[in-house]
Short mmCIF file of N, CA and C in Angstrom, two decimals:
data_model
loop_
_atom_site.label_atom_id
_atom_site.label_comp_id
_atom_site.label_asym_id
_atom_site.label_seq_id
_atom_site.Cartn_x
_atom_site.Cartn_y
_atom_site.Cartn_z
N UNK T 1 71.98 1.86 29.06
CA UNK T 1 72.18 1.50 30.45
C UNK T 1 73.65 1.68 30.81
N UNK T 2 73.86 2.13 31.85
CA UNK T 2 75.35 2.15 32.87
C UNK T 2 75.47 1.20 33.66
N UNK T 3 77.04 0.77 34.08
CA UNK T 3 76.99 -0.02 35.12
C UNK T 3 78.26 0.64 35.76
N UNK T 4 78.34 0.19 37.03
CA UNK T 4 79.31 0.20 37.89
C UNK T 4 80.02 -0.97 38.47
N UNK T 5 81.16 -1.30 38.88
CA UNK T 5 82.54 -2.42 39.15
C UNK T 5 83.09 -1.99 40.15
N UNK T 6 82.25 -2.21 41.13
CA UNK T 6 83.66 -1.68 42.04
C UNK T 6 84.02 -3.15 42.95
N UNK T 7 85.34 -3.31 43.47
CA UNK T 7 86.30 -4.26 43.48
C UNK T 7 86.88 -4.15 44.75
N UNK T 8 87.12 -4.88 46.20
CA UNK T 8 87.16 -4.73 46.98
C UNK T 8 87.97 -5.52 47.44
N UNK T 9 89.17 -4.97 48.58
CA UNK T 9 90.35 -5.97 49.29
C UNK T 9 89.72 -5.94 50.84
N UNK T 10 89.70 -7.71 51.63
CA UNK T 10 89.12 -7.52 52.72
C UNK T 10 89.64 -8.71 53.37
N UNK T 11 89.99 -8.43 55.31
CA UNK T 11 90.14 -9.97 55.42
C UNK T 11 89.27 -11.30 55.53
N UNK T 12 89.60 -12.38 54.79
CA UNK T 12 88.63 -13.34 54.84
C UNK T 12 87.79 -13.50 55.63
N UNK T 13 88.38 -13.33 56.69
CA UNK T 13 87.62 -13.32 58.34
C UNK T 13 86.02 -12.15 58.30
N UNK T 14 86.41 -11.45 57.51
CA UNK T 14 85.21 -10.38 58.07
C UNK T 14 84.36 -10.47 56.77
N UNK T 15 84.34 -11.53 55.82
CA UNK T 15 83.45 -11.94 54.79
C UNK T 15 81.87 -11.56 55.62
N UNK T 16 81.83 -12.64 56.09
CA UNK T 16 80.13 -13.08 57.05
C UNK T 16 79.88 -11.18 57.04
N UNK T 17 80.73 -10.63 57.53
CA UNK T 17 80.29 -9.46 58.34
C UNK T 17 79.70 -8.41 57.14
N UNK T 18 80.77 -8.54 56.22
CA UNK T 18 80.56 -7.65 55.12
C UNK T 18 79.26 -8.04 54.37
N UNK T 19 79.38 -9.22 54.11
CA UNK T 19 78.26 -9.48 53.32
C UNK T 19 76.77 -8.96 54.05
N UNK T 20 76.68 -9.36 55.35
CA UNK T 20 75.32 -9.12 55.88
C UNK T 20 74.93 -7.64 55.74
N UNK T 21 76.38 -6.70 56.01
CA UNK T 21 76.25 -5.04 55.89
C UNK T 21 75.63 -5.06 54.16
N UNK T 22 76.09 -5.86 53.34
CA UNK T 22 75.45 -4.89 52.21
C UNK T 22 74.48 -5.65 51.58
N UNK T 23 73.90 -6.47 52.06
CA UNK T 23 72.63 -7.36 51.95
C UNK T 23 71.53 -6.24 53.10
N UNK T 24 71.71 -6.09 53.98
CA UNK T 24 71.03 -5.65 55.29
C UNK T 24 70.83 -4.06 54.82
N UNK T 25 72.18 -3.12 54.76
CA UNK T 25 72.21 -1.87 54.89
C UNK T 25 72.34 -1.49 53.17
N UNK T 26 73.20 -2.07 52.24
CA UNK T 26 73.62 -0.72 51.36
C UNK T 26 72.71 -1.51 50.31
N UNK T 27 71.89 -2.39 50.02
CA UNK T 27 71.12 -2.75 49.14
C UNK T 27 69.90 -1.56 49.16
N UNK T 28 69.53 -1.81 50.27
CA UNK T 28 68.14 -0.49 50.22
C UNK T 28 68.74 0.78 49.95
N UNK T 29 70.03 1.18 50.31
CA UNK T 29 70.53 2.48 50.02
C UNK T 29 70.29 2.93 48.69
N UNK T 30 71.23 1.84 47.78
CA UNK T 30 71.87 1.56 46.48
C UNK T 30 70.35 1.49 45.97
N UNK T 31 69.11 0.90 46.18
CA UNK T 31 68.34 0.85 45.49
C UNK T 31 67.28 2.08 45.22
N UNK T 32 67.80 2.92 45.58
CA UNK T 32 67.13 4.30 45.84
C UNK T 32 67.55 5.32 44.82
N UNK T 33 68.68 4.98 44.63
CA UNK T 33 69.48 6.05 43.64
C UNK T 33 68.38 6.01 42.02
N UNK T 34 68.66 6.98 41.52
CA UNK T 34 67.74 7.15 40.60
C UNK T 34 68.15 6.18 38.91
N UNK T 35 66.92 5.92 38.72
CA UNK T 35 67.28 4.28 37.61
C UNK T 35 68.03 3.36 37.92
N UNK T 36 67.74 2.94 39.14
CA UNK T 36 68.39 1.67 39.50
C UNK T 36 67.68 0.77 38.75
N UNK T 37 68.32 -0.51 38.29
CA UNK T 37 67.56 -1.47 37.47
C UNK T 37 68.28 -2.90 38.19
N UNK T 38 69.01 -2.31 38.71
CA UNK T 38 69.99 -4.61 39.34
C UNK T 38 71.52 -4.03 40.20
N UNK T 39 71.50 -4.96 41.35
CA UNK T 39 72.55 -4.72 41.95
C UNK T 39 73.40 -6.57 42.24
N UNK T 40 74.28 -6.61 42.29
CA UNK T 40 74.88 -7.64 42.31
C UNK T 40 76.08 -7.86 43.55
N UNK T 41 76.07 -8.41 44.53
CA UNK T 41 77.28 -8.61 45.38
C UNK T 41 77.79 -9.87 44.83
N UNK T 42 79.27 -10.23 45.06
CA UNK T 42 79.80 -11.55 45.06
C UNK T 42 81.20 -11.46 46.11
N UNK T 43 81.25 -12.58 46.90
CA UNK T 43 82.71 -12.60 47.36
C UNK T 43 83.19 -13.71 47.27
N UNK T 44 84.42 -13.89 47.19
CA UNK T 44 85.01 -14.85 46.44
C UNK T 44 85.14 -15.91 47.75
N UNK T 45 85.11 -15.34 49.39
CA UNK T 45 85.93 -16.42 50.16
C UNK T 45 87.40 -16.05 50.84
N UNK T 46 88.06 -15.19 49.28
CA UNK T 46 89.19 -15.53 49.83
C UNK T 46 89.78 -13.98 49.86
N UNK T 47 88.99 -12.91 50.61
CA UNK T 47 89.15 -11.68 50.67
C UNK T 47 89.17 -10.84 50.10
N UNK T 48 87.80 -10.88 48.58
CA UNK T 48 88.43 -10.16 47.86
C UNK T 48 86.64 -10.54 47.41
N UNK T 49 86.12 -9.01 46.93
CA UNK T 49 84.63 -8.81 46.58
C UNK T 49 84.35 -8.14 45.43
N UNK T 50 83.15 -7.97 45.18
CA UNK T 50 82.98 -7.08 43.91
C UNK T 50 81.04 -6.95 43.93
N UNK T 51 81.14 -5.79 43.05
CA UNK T 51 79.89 -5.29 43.15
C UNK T 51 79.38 -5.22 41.58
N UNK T 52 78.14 -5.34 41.32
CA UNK T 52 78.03 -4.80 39.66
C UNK T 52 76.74 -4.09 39.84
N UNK T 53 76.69 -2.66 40.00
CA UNK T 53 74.90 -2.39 39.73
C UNK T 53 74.58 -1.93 38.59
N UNK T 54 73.76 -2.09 37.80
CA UNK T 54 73.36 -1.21 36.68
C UNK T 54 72.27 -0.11 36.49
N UNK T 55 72.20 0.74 36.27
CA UNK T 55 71.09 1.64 36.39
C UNK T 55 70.85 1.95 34.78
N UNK T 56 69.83 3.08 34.42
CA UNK T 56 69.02 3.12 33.31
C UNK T 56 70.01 4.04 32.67
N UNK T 57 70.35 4.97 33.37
CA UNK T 57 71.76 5.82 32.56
C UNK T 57 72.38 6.87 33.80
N UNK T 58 73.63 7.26 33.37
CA UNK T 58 74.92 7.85 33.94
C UNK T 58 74.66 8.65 35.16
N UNK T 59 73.44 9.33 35.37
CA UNK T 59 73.24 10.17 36.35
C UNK T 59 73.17 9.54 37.51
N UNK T 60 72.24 7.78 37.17
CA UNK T 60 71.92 6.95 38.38
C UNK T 60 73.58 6.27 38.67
N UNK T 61 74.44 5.91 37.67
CA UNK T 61 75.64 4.99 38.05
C UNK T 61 76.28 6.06 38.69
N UNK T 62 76.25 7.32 38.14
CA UNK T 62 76.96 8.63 38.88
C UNK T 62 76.70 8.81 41.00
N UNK T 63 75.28 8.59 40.96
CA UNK T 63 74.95 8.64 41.78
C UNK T 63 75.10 7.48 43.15
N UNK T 64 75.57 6.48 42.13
CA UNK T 64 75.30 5.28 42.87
C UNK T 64 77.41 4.97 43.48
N UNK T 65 77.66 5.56 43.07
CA UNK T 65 79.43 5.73 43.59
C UNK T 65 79.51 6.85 44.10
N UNK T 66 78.69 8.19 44.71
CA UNK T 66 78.60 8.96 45.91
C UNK T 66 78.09 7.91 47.24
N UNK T 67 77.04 7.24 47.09
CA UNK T 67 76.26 6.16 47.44
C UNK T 67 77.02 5.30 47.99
N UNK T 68 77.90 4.92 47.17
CA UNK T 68 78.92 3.90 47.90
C UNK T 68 79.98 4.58 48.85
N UNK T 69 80.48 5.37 47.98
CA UNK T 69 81.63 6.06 49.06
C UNK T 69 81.70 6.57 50.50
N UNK T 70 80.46 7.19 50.20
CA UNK T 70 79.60 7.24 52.11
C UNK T 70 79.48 6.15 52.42
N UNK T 71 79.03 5.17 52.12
CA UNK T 71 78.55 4.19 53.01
C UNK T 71 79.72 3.16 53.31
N UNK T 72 80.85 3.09 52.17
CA UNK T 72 82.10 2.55 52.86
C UNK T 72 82.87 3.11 53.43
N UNK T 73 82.98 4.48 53.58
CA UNK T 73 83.68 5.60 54.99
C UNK T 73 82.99 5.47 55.94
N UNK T 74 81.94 5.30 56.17
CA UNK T 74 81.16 5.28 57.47
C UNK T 74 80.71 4.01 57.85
N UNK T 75 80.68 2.82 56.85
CA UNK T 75 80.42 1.47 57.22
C UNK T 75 82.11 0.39 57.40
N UNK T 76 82.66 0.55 56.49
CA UNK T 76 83.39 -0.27 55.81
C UNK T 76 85.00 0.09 55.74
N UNK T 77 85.21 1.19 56.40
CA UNK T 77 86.20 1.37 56.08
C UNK T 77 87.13 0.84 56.98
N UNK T 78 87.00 0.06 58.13
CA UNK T 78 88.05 -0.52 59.44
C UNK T 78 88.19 -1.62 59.06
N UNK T 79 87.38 -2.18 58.08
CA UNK T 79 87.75 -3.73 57.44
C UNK T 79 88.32 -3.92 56.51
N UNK T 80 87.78 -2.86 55.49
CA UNK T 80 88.80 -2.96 54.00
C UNK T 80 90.41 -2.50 54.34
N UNK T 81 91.53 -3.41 53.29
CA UNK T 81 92.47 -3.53 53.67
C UNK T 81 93.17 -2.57 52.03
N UNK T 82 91.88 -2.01 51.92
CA UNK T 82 92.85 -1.03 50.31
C UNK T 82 91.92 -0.16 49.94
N UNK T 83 92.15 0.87 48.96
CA UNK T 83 90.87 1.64 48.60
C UNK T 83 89.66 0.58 47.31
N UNK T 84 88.59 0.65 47.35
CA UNK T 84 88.20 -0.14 46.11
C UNK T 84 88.79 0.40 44.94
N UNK T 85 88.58 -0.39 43.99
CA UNK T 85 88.74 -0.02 42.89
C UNK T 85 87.13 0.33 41.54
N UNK T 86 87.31 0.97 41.14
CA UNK T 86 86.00 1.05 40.34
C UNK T 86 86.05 1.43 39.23
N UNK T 87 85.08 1.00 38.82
CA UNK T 87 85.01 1.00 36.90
C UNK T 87 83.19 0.76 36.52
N UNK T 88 83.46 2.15 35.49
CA UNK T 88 81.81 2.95 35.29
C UNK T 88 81.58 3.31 33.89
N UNK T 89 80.78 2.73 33.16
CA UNK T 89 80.55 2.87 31.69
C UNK T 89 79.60 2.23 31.52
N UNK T 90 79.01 2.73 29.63
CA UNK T 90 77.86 2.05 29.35
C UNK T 90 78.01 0.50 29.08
N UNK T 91 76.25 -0.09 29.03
CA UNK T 91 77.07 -1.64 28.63
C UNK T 91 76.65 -1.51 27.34
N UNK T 92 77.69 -1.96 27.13
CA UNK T 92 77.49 -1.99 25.44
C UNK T 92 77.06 -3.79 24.77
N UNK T 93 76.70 -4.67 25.28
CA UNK T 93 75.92 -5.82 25.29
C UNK T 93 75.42 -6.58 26.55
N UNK T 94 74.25 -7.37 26.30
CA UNK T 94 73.86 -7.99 27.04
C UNK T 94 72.41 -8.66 26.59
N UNK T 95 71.85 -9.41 27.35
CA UNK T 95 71.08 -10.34 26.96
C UNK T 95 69.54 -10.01 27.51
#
Protein backbone atom coordinates (compact mmCIF):
# COMPACT_ATOMS: atom_id res chain seq x y z
CA UNK A 1 0.00 0.00 0.00
CA UNK A 2 0.98 3.86 -0.68
CA UNK A 3 0.06 6.80 1.06
CA UNK A 4 0.07 10.38 0.54
CA UNK A 5 0.77 13.68 3.28
CA UNK A 6 0.01 16.51 2.00
CA UNK A 7 0.18 19.54 4.54
CA UNK A 8 -1.52 22.73 4.20
CA UNK A 9 -1.07 26.68 5.34
CA UNK A 10 -4.57 28.48 5.65
CA UNK A 11 -6.30 31.35 7.42
CA UNK A 12 -8.09 30.17 10.49
CA UNK A 13 -10.98 32.06 9.34
CA UNK A 14 -11.61 30.01 6.19
CA UNK A 15 -11.33 26.54 8.22
CA UNK A 16 -15.47 26.05 8.07
CA UNK A 17 -15.01 26.82 4.33
CA UNK A 18 -12.24 24.50 3.54
CA UNK A 19 -13.35 21.77 5.33
CA UNK A 20 -16.93 21.65 3.76
CA UNK A 21 -14.98 21.97 0.08
CA UNK A 22 -13.21 18.71 0.77
CA UNK A 23 -15.86 16.81 2.66
CA UNK A 24 -18.54 18.06 -0.15
CA UNK A 25 -16.24 18.26 -3.41
CA UNK A 26 -12.67 16.52 -3.28
CA UNK A 27 -13.72 13.37 -1.22
CA UNK A 28 -15.81 11.98 -4.20
CA UNK A 29 -13.03 13.21 -6.51
CA UNK A 30 -10.17 11.58 -4.44
CA UNK A 31 -12.31 8.53 -4.15
CA UNK A 32 -12.29 7.70 -7.73
CA UNK A 33 -8.69 7.53 -8.36
CA UNK A 34 -7.69 4.04 -8.90
CA UNK A 35 -7.08 1.75 -5.46
CA UNK A 36 -8.29 4.10 -3.30
CA UNK A 37 -8.61 2.29 0.06
CA UNK A 38 -9.03 5.55 2.97
CA UNK A 39 -8.86 9.19 2.84
CA UNK A 40 -8.34 11.26 5.93
CA UNK A 41 -8.84 15.21 6.47
CA UNK A 42 -7.77 16.90 9.80
CA UNK A 43 -7.44 20.63 10.71
CA UNK A 44 -5.94 21.68 13.51
CA UNK A 45 -8.09 25.16 14.16
CA UNK A 46 -5.28 27.04 14.01
CA UNK A 47 -4.60 27.33 10.14
CA UNK A 48 -2.89 24.66 9.32
CA UNK A 49 -4.38 21.05 7.70
CA UNK A 50 -3.36 17.84 6.48
CA UNK A 51 -4.53 15.07 4.42
CA UNK A 52 -3.54 11.21 4.55
CA UNK A 53 -5.06 8.96 1.68
CA UNK A 54 -3.88 5.59 1.10
CA UNK A 55 -4.43 3.63 -1.94
CA UNK A 56 -3.53 -0.15 -2.88
CA UNK A 57 -0.24 0.93 -4.73
CA UNK A 58 1.81 3.92 -6.43
CA UNK A 59 -0.16 4.38 -9.59
CA UNK A 60 -3.38 5.24 -7.33
CA UNK A 61 -1.14 7.65 -4.70
CA UNK A 62 0.44 8.86 -8.13
CA UNK A 63 -2.79 9.64 -9.29
CA UNK A 64 -4.29 10.94 -6.35
CA UNK A 65 -1.63 14.22 -6.20
CA UNK A 66 -2.64 15.11 -10.04
CA UNK A 67 -6.16 14.89 -8.23
CA UNK A 68 -5.25 17.19 -5.72
CA UNK A 69 -3.36 19.69 -7.58
CA UNK A 70 -6.33 20.48 -9.89
CA UNK A 71 -8.61 20.67 -7.45
CA UNK A 72 -6.49 23.08 -5.20
CA UNK A 73 -5.72 25.47 -8.37
CA UNK A 74 -9.16 25.63 -9.20
CA UNK A 75 -10.74 25.24 -5.66
CA UNK A 76 -8.29 26.34 -3.09
CA UNK A 77 -5.94 28.30 -4.20
CA UNK A 78 -7.30 32.17 -2.97
CA UNK A 79 -7.29 30.74 0.55
CA UNK A 80 -4.15 28.86 0.93
CA UNK A 81 -1.49 31.13 2.24
CA UNK A 82 1.65 28.72 0.85
CA UNK A 83 2.15 25.93 -1.57
CA UNK A 84 1.22 22.44 0.29
CA UNK A 85 3.64 20.42 1.14
CA UNK A 86 3.61 16.61 0.31
CA UNK A 87 5.02 13.42 1.11
CA UNK A 88 4.35 9.93 -0.90
CA UNK A 89 5.66 6.44 -0.08
CA UNK A 90 4.93 2.97 0.82
CA UNK A 91 3.63 2.20 4.36
CA UNK A 92 5.81 0.16 5.63
CA UNK A 93 3.56 -0.71 9.00
CA UNK A 94 0.32 -0.63 10.20
CA UNK A 95 -2.38 -2.37 11.93
Amino acid sequence: MFAVIRHYHFNPKDSAEIDRRVHEDFVPIVKKAKGFVRYYWLDSGKGEGASVSVFNDKAGADESVHLAADYVREHLSKVLTQKPEIIEGPIKAHD
